[in-house]
Amino acid sequence: MNKRKEIFLKDYTKPAFAIERVDLVFDLYEEYVIVTNTMECKKLDAKTDDLNLHARDLELESLHLNDLQLQESRYVVTEESLCVLNVPETFRIKIVNKIYPQNNTELEGLYKSGDIFCTQNEPEGFRSITPYLDRPDVMSVFTTTVIAEKEKYPVLLSNGNKTQCHEFFNDKGRHGVSWHDPHPKPSYLFALVAGNLGSISDEFTTASGNLVALNIYCDLGNESKCTHAMKSLKEAMLWDEEKYGREYDLDIYNIVAVDSFNMGAMENKGLNIFNSAYVLADEDTATDANFMGIQSVIAHEYFHNWTGNRITCRDWFQLTLKEGLTVFRDQSFSADLNSAAVQRIEDVKALRERQFVEHASPTAHPIQPKSYISMNNFYTATVYEKGAEVIRMMHTLLGEQNYRKATDLYFEHFDGQAVTTDDFVWAMSEASGIDLEPFKVWYHQSGTPKLHVHKNFAKGVFTLELTQEIPNAVNGAKQRAYFYPLKMALFAKDGKEILAKTLSISKMQETFLFENLAEEPILSINRDFSAPIIVQEEHVDFAFLMQYDTNSFTRYEASQNFALQTIESLIQGDAINEAFVKAYGYILDLDVDTSYKALLLELPSISTLMQRQKVIDFDVIYGAKEQLAQHLAVTYEAKLLALYRENHEPQSQHLDADAMGKRSLKNRVLRILAAKDSSVVQELAQKQYDTSVTMTDRVVALDVLENSASDYRKVAFEDFYAKYKEQTLVMNKYFSLLSASHREGVLQRVIQLQEDSAYDEKVPNLVRSLIGVFARNYKYFHAKDGSGYKFVAEKIIAIDKINPQMASGLAGAFKIYDKMNEENKVLLKKELECIISTQSLSKNVFEIIDKILN
Ligand SMILES: [Zn+2]
């Protein structure tokens, strides 16, 4: 049965009870698990008589109140709750219930990933394990004992510190381990793992001299692939001490990698559970991007220990309190450890690809949503990535020193509490003396704001007139002007920087004057992407900024905008703008960091182009982009080939900035060259596939071959498959490459690949690689015969029955419905209506499709 009740932020009420201690015992068996849950409770609201616990599909074995077994008349069980009637002021309640993790395909609560028992409880998975006040503002001290057959499950883990090992538990052959977590925490941070796991260990000494044991667990045989994750963990621990003054607070820190996981990773106190894609890596099987991703996600989950675990969210509407802040922290960490310029551009690219699209769709929501049907649908780019931009703006407004003072105050004042985004902004304001009241609109409004820039120069005065354009909310309501920092600079015609400053923008319209200028200056605006807005500026000298801008972000922005303008004029039917071609040639000669140069040479993505079209027709967009790419490949063939050879070091497996930068530039060049499908390029790709020793090089070579006329394509893919078919993480890449292909007949191949023995519809990573990537293959997903829509819609309906969270993720592909051309819209609508009329559709998918249709 479907529960589609909408939950509102305005309806928040404090919990009526506190759970001061909870003692859990898990008896794990092959067919089922017995959970014994003993809670010490205290009434907080004298007017409440009954203890109403969250419980999903409860199978109750017994119920005791202060050691007395309760008769059925003393409690009520519904599909969603266990209500114990007439409880005293303080009491102990003991619940025994039975669950079936082996049948749990939703991957929420306690489930099995292969032979490993593991948990995922955020946001509301715990209530399917045992009845509880499953809300983040109920924080308690947990003691957990896990009991299982020793031979099958030698490793038994939970949160906190290990307190006891029981060699034999009741029967012979079973053993148990007890864990105690002294830090009060909400139930969503509870975790349990049992399995026959391999591990690597290390240690870290905190600034105060406490020794912490570090362990990373994985499937047996994968231990050697955990070393990069371990290195990243230690880097993160040190960085958080130095940058934020935050130390780790338990004797042990465990990470477990599992294959079946809906998200990237989960920050459970002292026991992080990870999607194995963010732990396992070695030079043979992982790309440079995978290594960077691991460093970032390991750090992200570690940073949550303070921003999320010690200080948590009062309710789920506050999710960005922990996620926006922690994403900002992991972005800063990656910027400090790698290239800050590249990191910033990559972060903005990701924001625009996903979050800007979300903000322009019917599922747009503020970083603090006002309501939800399924909270799982709000783990979004808006809450995370835009949330991080909001923290970054406060960091810019306060400056590094005041920001640190403010975070110190936040940690000191709210440690051990469940708080709100207002509490965070209060700390920022209190420590810095800056009034941030007007800044709070960022938390409550949706849609990406625009800024119109009008420039004028007369009598030595440069006038900058800025007008905000604020999109309406999804329900049509008018929204207010934003307050933000806007970094800008002025340049003289000879390329010298005249001034650089940060303007404070707060009104719908304002004017800034710059006096005593000898000549009309050139403007560089929204440097570092200081605000997550769309700048609309006319008469921009892109070529000048590509040559002289001293800010690495706006220089990149100029090259992107120039390319966008050029492609858009091709869409209009104009000829290629040779001024852009010339500027592009200038970048080829530029002497800058190789990984930065690779970004400067990248043409705008199809998604970026799509967002700027009033009515979308993908055939036209692809056509125009390919036309420009071909022209560049032909014009600069010799230069590109030279650049390729200069940077191609096939035998280097190093992971330092120099080696990774060279790989990224060389592979960018190869992709540009591939636009002109010549035998020279095909041979380069073939040779790169055959001789390179990194996965980065192999994947790019395969991609180029797949999209070329080369016959070697088949040989290379067969070779790749034979080598890696046993390794799920590599097979993800294999499926992605084939799903993203531009060659004819992709859909037929995707359909066939579902039968491949390496594919498993129950493993989210594989579904995302095959079906998810296909749904972003605009060329074939939006095919004019409707076949792409029909296929994805059928998959959503089928997968919804296994794993609703995964299905609603796929449904996101339909978000651009409103902006499609009429022909596609008709086809899309048919499939959307088919999905929504499906019997027993989950609330997850219902919420997404319903918003798109209405
Ligand atoms: Zn997080």
PDB file of C-alpha atoms in Angstrom, residues 223-426:
ATOM      1  CA  GLU A 223      42.915  -5.755   0.758  1.00  0.00           C
ATOM      2  CA  SER A 224      45.655  -4.298  -1.437  1.00  0.00           C
ATOM      3  CA  LYS A 225      43.090  -2.021  -3.078  1.00  0.00           C
ATOM      4  CA  CYS A 226      42.392  -0.223   0.212  1.00  0.00           C
ATOM      5  CA  THR A 227      45.716   1.600   0.613  1.00  0.00           C
ATOM      6  CA  HIS A 228      44.683   4.779  -1.194  1.00  0.00           C
ATOM      7  CA  ALA A 229      41.573   5.020   0.981  1.00  0.00           C
ATOM      8  CA  MET A 230      43.707   4.593   4.131  1.00  0.00           C
ATOM      9  CA  LYS A 231      46.129   7.295   3.003  1.00  0.00           C
ATOM     10  CA  SER A 232      43.191   9.598   2.284  1.00  0.00           C
ATOM     11  CA  LEU A 233      41.697   8.946   5.726  1.00  0.00           C
ATOM     12  CA  LYS A 234      44.895   9.972   7.490  1.00  0.00           C
ATOM     13  CA  GLU A 235      45.183  13.084   5.309  1.00  0.00           C
ATOM     14  CA  ALA A 236      41.608  14.011   6.215  1.00  0.00           C
ATOM     15  CA  MET A 237      42.167  13.493   9.963  1.00  0.00           C
ATOM     16  CA  LEU A 238      45.212  15.750   9.911  1.00  0.00           C
ATOM     17  CA  TRP A 239      43.538  18.419   7.760  1.00  0.00           C
ATOM     18  CA  ASP A 240      40.515  18.663  10.069  1.00  0.00           C
ATOM     19  CA  GLU A 241      42.805  19.211  13.046  1.00  0.00           C
ATOM     20  CA  GLU A 242      44.802  21.903  11.287  1.00  0.00           C
ATOM     21  CA  LYS A 243      42.018  23.678   9.440  1.00  0.00           C
ATOM     22  CA  TYR A 244      39.089  23.389  11.859  1.00  0.00           C
ATOM     23  CA  GLY A 245      40.745  22.328  15.138  1.00  0.00           C
ATOM     24  CA  ARG A 246      38.646  19.132  15.166  1.00  0.00           C
ATOM     25  CA  GLU A 247      40.038  15.904  16.589  1.00  0.00           C
ATOM     26  CA  TYR A 248      38.685  12.388  16.394  1.00  0.00           C
ATOM     27  CA  ASP A 249      37.009  11.159  19.577  1.00  0.00           C
ATOM     28  CA  LEU A 250      36.970   7.324  19.735  1.00  0.00           C
ATOM     29  CA  ASP A 251      39.717   4.667  20.024  1.00  0.00           C
ATOM     30  CA  ILE A 252      38.805   3.133  16.702  1.00  0.00           C
ATOM     31  CA  TYR A 253      37.680   4.202  13.241  1.00  0.00           C
ATOM     32  CA  ASN A 254      36.313   1.506  10.952  1.00  0.00           C
ATOM     33  CA  ILE A 255      35.385   1.664   7.289  1.00  0.00           C
ATOM     34  CA  VAL A 256      33.628  -1.187   5.473  1.00  0.00           C
ATOM     35  CA  ALA A 257      33.304  -1.443   1.682  1.00  0.00           C
ATOM     36  CA  VAL A 258      30.216  -3.215   0.310  1.00  0.00           C
ATOM     37  CA  ASP A 259      29.084  -3.719  -3.298  1.00  0.00           C
ATOM     38  CA  SER A 260      25.352  -3.137  -2.887  1.00  0.00           C
ATOM     39  CA  PHE A 261      24.813   0.392  -1.615  1.00  0.00           C
ATOM     40  CA  ASN A 262      22.285   3.022  -2.690  1.00  0.00           C
ATOM     41  CA  MET A 263      24.468   6.035  -1.963  1.00  0.00           C
ATOM     42  CA  GLY A 264      28.179   6.853  -2.058  1.00  0.00           C
ATOM     43  CA  ALA A 265      28.914   6.263   1.603  1.00  0.00           C
ATOM     44  CA  MET A 266      27.481   6.709   5.093  1.00  0.00           C
ATOM     45  CA  GLU A 267      29.110   8.435   8.061  1.00  0.00           C
ATOM     46  CA  ASN A 268      27.820   6.148  10.883  1.00  0.00           C
ATOM     47  CA  LYS A 269      29.665   7.007  14.082  1.00  0.00           C
ATOM     48  CA  GLY A 270      32.986   5.132  14.136  1.00  0.00           C
ATOM     49  CA  LEU A 271      31.773   2.696  11.464  1.00  0.00           C
ATOM     50  CA  ASN A 272      31.502   4.221   8.005  1.00  0.00           C
ATOM     51  CA  ILE A 273      29.883   2.001   5.403  1.00  0.00           C
ATOM     52  CA  PHE A 274      30.964   2.672   1.839  1.00  0.00           C
ATOM     53  CA  ASN A 275      29.947   1.820  -1.651  1.00  0.00           C
ATOM     54  CA  SER A 276      33.048  -0.164  -2.675  1.00  0.00           C
ATOM     55  CA  ALA A 277      33.469   2.245  -5.634  1.00  0.00           C
ATOM     56  CA  TYR A 278      34.706   4.826  -3.108  1.00  0.00           C
ATOM     57  CA  VAL A 279      37.202   2.573  -1.319  1.00  0.00           C
ATOM     58  CA  LEU A 280      38.771   0.072  -3.686  1.00  0.00           C
ATOM     59  CA  ALA A 281      41.371   1.229  -6.197  1.00  0.00           C
ATOM     60  CA  ASP A 282      44.675   0.284  -7.732  1.00  0.00           C
ATOM     61  CA  GLU A 283      46.492   1.573 -10.796  1.00  0.00           C
ATOM     62  CA  ASP A 284      45.334  -1.298 -12.963  1.00  0.00           C
ATOM     63  CA  THR A 285      41.608  -1.008 -12.270  1.00  0.00           C
ATOM     64  CA  ALA A 286      40.886   2.592 -11.213  1.00  0.00           C
ATOM     65  CA  THR A 287      41.043   5.851 -13.160  1.00  0.00           C
ATOM     66  CA  ASP A 288      42.626   9.055 -11.878  1.00  0.00           C
ATOM     67  CA  ALA A 289      39.090  10.356 -11.346  1.00  0.00           C
ATOM     68  CA  ASN A 290      38.349   7.290  -9.172  1.00  0.00           C
ATOM     69  CA  PHE A 291      41.397   7.997  -6.998  1.00  0.00           C
ATOM     70  CA  MET A 292      40.326  11.627  -6.567  1.00  0.00           C
ATOM     71  CA  GLY A 293      36.771  10.535  -5.821  1.00  0.00           C
ATOM     72  CA  ILE A 294      37.972   8.182  -3.085  1.00  0.00           C
ATOM     73  CA  GLN A 295      40.070  10.882  -1.462  1.00  0.00           C
ATOM     74  CA  SER A 296      37.113  13.233  -1.457  1.00  0.00           C
ATOM     75  CA  VAL A 297      34.421  10.805  -0.214  1.00  0.00           C
ATOM     76  CA  ILE A 298      36.641   9.282   2.493  1.00  0.00           C
ATOM     77  CA  ALA A 299      37.303  12.828   3.732  1.00  0.00           C
ATOM     78  CA  HIS A 300      33.644  13.826   3.445  1.00  0.00           C
ATOM     79  CA  GLU A 301      32.464  10.974   5.679  1.00  0.00           C
ATOM     80  CA  TYR A 302      35.284  11.583   8.143  1.00  0.00           C
ATOM     81  CA  PHE A 303      34.443  15.302   8.383  1.00  0.00           C
ATOM     82  CA  HIS A 304      30.869  14.347   9.256  1.00  0.00           C
ATOM     83  CA  ASN A 305      32.150  13.170  12.631  1.00  0.00           C
ATOM     84  CA  TRP A 306      31.887  16.800  13.715  1.00  0.00           C
ATOM     85  CA  THR A 307      29.537  18.282  11.127  1.00  0.00           C
ATOM     86  CA  GLY A 308      26.706  15.778  11.258  1.00  0.00           C
ATOM     87  CA  ASN A 309      27.455  13.364  14.087  1.00  0.00           C
ATOM     88  CA  ARG A 310      28.520  15.442  17.122  1.00  0.00           C
ATOM     89  CA  ILE A 311      26.245  18.236  15.923  1.00  0.00           C
ATOM     90  CA  THR A 312      23.340  16.810  13.982  1.00  0.00           C
ATOM     91  CA  CYS A 313      20.120  18.000  12.312  1.00  0.00           C
ATOM     92  CA  ARG A 314      16.998  18.747  14.329  1.00  0.00           C
ATOM     93  CA  ASP A 315      14.815  17.340  11.533  1.00  0.00           C
ATOM     94  CA  TRP A 316      15.364  16.267   7.917  1.00  0.00           C
ATOM     95  CA  PHE A 317      14.457  19.682   6.541  1.00  0.00           C
ATOM     96  CA  GLN A 318      17.812  20.733   8.011  1.00  0.00           C
ATOM     97  CA  LEU A 319      19.737  18.196   5.923  1.00  0.00           C
ATOM     98  CA  THR A 320      21.838  20.905   4.263  1.00  0.00           C
ATOM     99  CA  LEU A 321      23.105  21.903   7.715  1.00  0.00           C
ATOM    100  CA  LYS A 322      25.308  18.830   7.704  1.00  0.00           C
ATOM    101  CA  GLU A 323      25.592  18.153   3.956  1.00  0.00           C
ATOM    102  CA  GLY A 324      26.172  21.644   2.569  1.00  0.00           C
ATOM    103  CA  LEU A 325      28.767  22.286   5.252  1.00  0.00           C
ATOM    104  CA  THR A 326      30.482  18.922   4.855  1.00  0.00           C
ATOM    105  CA  VAL A 327      30.596  19.190   1.051  1.00  0.00           C
ATOM    106  CA  PHE A 328      32.170  22.634   1.437  1.00  0.00           C
ATOM    107  CA  ARG A 329      34.693  21.092   3.838  1.00  0.00           C
ATOM    108  CA  ASP A 330      35.565  18.232   1.467  1.00  0.00           C
ATOM    109  CA  GLN A 331      35.873  20.636  -1.473  1.00  0.00           C
ATOM    110  CA  SER A 332      38.278  22.833   0.546  1.00  0.00           C
ATOM    111  CA  PHE A 333      40.252  19.736   1.554  1.00  0.00           C
ATOM    112  CA  SER A 334      40.615  18.587  -2.072  1.00  0.00           C
ATOM    113  CA  ALA A 335      41.560  22.129  -3.122  1.00  0.00           C
ATOM    114  CA  ASP A 336      44.288  22.224  -0.442  1.00  0.00           C
ATOM    115  CA  LEU A 337      45.705  18.820  -1.372  1.00  0.00           C
ATOM    116  CA  ASN A 338      45.479  19.131  -5.149  1.00  0.00           C
ATOM    117  CA  SER A 339      45.103  22.000  -7.641  1.00  0.00           C
ATOM    118  CA  ALA A 340      42.772  24.621  -6.166  1.00  0.00           C
ATOM    119  CA  ALA A 341      42.042  26.087  -9.616  1.00  0.00           C
ATOM    120  CA  VAL A 342      41.050  22.733 -11.103  1.00  0.00           C
ATOM    121  CA  GLN A 343      39.040  21.780  -8.014  1.00  0.00           C
ATOM    122  CA  ARG A 344      36.978  24.969  -8.173  1.00  0.00           C
ATOM    123  CA  ILE A 345      36.204  24.508 -11.864  1.00  0.00           C
ATOM    124  CA  GLU A 346      35.270  20.846 -11.373  1.00  0.00           C
ATOM    125  CA  ASP A 347      32.968  21.785  -8.477  1.00  0.00           C
ATOM    126  CA  VAL A 348      31.231  24.459 -10.526  1.00  0.00           C
ATOM    127  CA  LYS A 349      30.924  22.140 -13.514  1.00  0.00           C
ATOM    128  CA  ALA A 350      29.238  19.516 -11.345  1.00  0.00           C
ATOM    129  CA  LEU A 351      26.940  22.153  -9.851  1.00  0.00           C
ATOM    130  CA  ARG A 352      25.820  23.362 -13.261  1.00  0.00           C
ATOM    131  CA  GLU A 353      25.392  19.909 -14.767  1.00  0.00           C
ATOM    132  CA  ARG A 354      23.154  18.636 -12.011  1.00  0.00           C
ATOM    133  CA  GLN A 355      21.991  21.379  -9.689  1.00  0.00           C
ATOM    134  CA  PHE A 356      21.199  24.085 -12.233  1.00  0.00           C
ATOM    135  CA  VAL A 357      19.144  21.536 -14.173  1.00  0.00           C
ATOM    136  CA  GLU A 358      17.294  20.595 -10.991  1.00  0.00           C
ATOM    137  CA  HIS A 359      16.623  24.240 -10.178  1.00  0.00           C
ATOM    138  CA  ALA A 360      15.108  24.809 -13.609  1.00  0.00           C
ATOM    139  CA  SER A 361      12.784  21.791 -13.323  1.00  0.00           C
ATOM    140  CA  PRO A 362       9.437  21.064 -11.628  1.00  0.00           C
ATOM    141  CA  THR A 363      11.352  19.317  -8.812  1.00  0.00           C
ATOM    142  CA  ALA A 364      13.155  22.575  -7.884  1.00  0.00           C
ATOM    143  CA  HIS A 365      13.346  23.127  -4.123  1.00  0.00           C
ATOM    144  CA  PRO A 366      15.236  25.406  -1.732  1.00  0.00           C
ATOM    145  CA  ILE A 367      18.326  23.966  -0.002  1.00  0.00           C
ATOM    146  CA  GLN A 368      15.983  23.789   2.975  1.00  0.00           C
ATOM    147  CA  PRO A 369      12.833  22.231   1.489  1.00  0.00           C
ATOM    148  CA  LYS A 370       9.454  23.114   2.973  1.00  0.00           C
ATOM    149  CA  SER A 371       7.852  19.698   2.523  1.00  0.00           C
ATOM    150  CA  TYR A 372       8.470  16.176   1.272  1.00  0.00           C
ATOM    151  CA  ILE A 373       6.638  12.929   0.622  1.00  0.00           C
ATOM    152  CA  SER A 374       9.734  10.715   0.581  1.00  0.00           C
ATOM    153  CA  MET A 375      12.786  12.168   2.321  1.00  0.00           C
ATOM    154  CA  ASN A 376      14.958   9.905   0.154  1.00  0.00           C
ATOM    155  CA  ASN A 377      14.136  12.206  -2.783  1.00  0.00           C
ATOM    156  CA  PHE A 378      15.825  15.150  -1.070  1.00  0.00           C
ATOM    157  CA  TYR A 379      19.387  13.867  -1.077  1.00  0.00           C
ATOM    158  CA  THR A 380      19.818  16.178  -4.018  1.00  0.00           C
ATOM    159  CA  ALA A 381      22.411  18.306  -5.770  1.00  0.00           C
ATOM    160  CA  THR A 382      20.534  21.309  -4.399  1.00  0.00           C
ATOM    161  CA  VAL A 383      20.780  20.276  -0.743  1.00  0.00           C
ATOM    162  CA  TYR A 384      24.406  19.121  -1.156  1.00  0.00           C
ATOM    163  CA  GLU A 385      26.166  21.150  -3.842  1.00  0.00           C
ATOM    164  CA  LYS A 386      24.172  24.345  -3.714  1.00  0.00           C
ATOM    165  CA  GLY A 387      24.213  23.991   0.070  1.00  0.00           C
ATOM    166  CA  ALA A 388      28.019  24.006  -0.147  1.00  0.00           C
ATOM    167  CA  GLU A 389      27.940  27.169  -2.272  1.00  0.00           C
ATOM    168  CA  VAL A 390      25.849  28.847   0.421  1.00  0.00           C
ATOM    169  CA  ILE A 391      28.465  27.995   3.074  1.00  0.00           C
ATOM    170  CA  ARG A 392      31.207  29.143   0.684  1.00  0.00           C
ATOM    171  CA  MET A 393      29.499  32.543   0.295  1.00  0.00           C
ATOM    172  CA  MET A 394      29.427  32.966   4.081  1.00  0.00           C
ATOM    173  CA  HIS A 395      33.112  31.989   4.147  1.00  0.00           C
ATOM    174  CA  THR A 396      33.807  34.714   1.539  1.00  0.00           C
ATOM    175  CA  LEU A 397      31.718  37.319   3.380  1.00  0.00           C
ATOM    176  CA  LEU A 398      33.399  36.575   6.725  1.00  0.00           C
ATOM    177  CA  GLY A 399      36.967  35.977   5.530  1.00  0.00           C
ATOM    178  CA  GLU A 400      39.156  33.045   6.609  1.00  0.00           C
ATOM    179  CA  GLN A 401      39.857  34.279  10.165  1.00  0.00           C
ATOM    180  CA  ASN A 402      36.313  35.206  11.116  1.00  0.00           C
ATOM    181  CA  TYR A 403      35.004  32.041   9.504  1.00  0.00           C
ATOM    182  CA  ARG A 404      37.275  29.967  11.754  1.00  0.00           C
ATOM    183  CA  LYS A 405      36.155  31.968  14.802  1.00  0.00           C
ATOM    184  CA  ALA A 406      32.569  31.277  13.777  1.00  0.00           C
ATOM    185  CA  THR A 407      33.010  27.528  13.274  1.00  0.00           C
ATOM    186  CA  ASP A 408      34.818  27.323  16.641  1.00  0.00           C
ATOM    187  CA  LEU A 409      31.812  29.001  18.231  1.00  0.00           C
ATOM    188  CA  TYR A 410      29.424  26.667  16.380  1.00  0.00           C
ATOM    189  CA  PHE A 411      31.259  23.553  17.633  1.00  0.00           C
ATOM    190  CA  GLU A 412      31.575  24.850  21.166  1.00  0.00           C
ATOM    191  CA  HIS A 413      28.001  26.059  21.479  1.00  0.00           C
ATOM    192  CA  PHE A 414      26.099  23.213  19.821  1.00  0.00           C
ATOM    193  CA  ASP A 415      28.221  20.111  20.522  1.00  0.00           C
ATOM    194  CA  GLY A 416      26.008  17.121  21.332  1.00  0.00           C
ATOM    195  CA  GLN A 417      22.861  18.803  20.014  1.00  0.00           C
ATOM    196  CA  ALA A 418      20.433  18.493  17.108  1.00  0.00           C
ATOM    197  CA  VAL A 419      20.165  21.963  15.604  1.00  0.00           C
ATOM    198  CA  THR A 420      18.879  24.019  12.661  1.00  0.00           C
ATOM    199  CA  THR A 421      20.390  26.011   9.813  1.00  0.00           C
ATOM    200  CA  ASP A 422      19.377  29.156  11.737  1.00  0.00           C
ATOM    201  CA  ASP A 423      21.668  28.053  14.564  1.00  0.00           C
ATOM    202  CA  PHE A 424      24.567  27.756  12.122  1.00  0.00           C
ATOM    203  CA  VAL A 425      23.914  31.186  10.604  1.00  0.00           C
ATOM    204  CA  TRP A 426      23.641  32.597  14.143  1.00  0.00           C
TER     205      TRP A 426
END
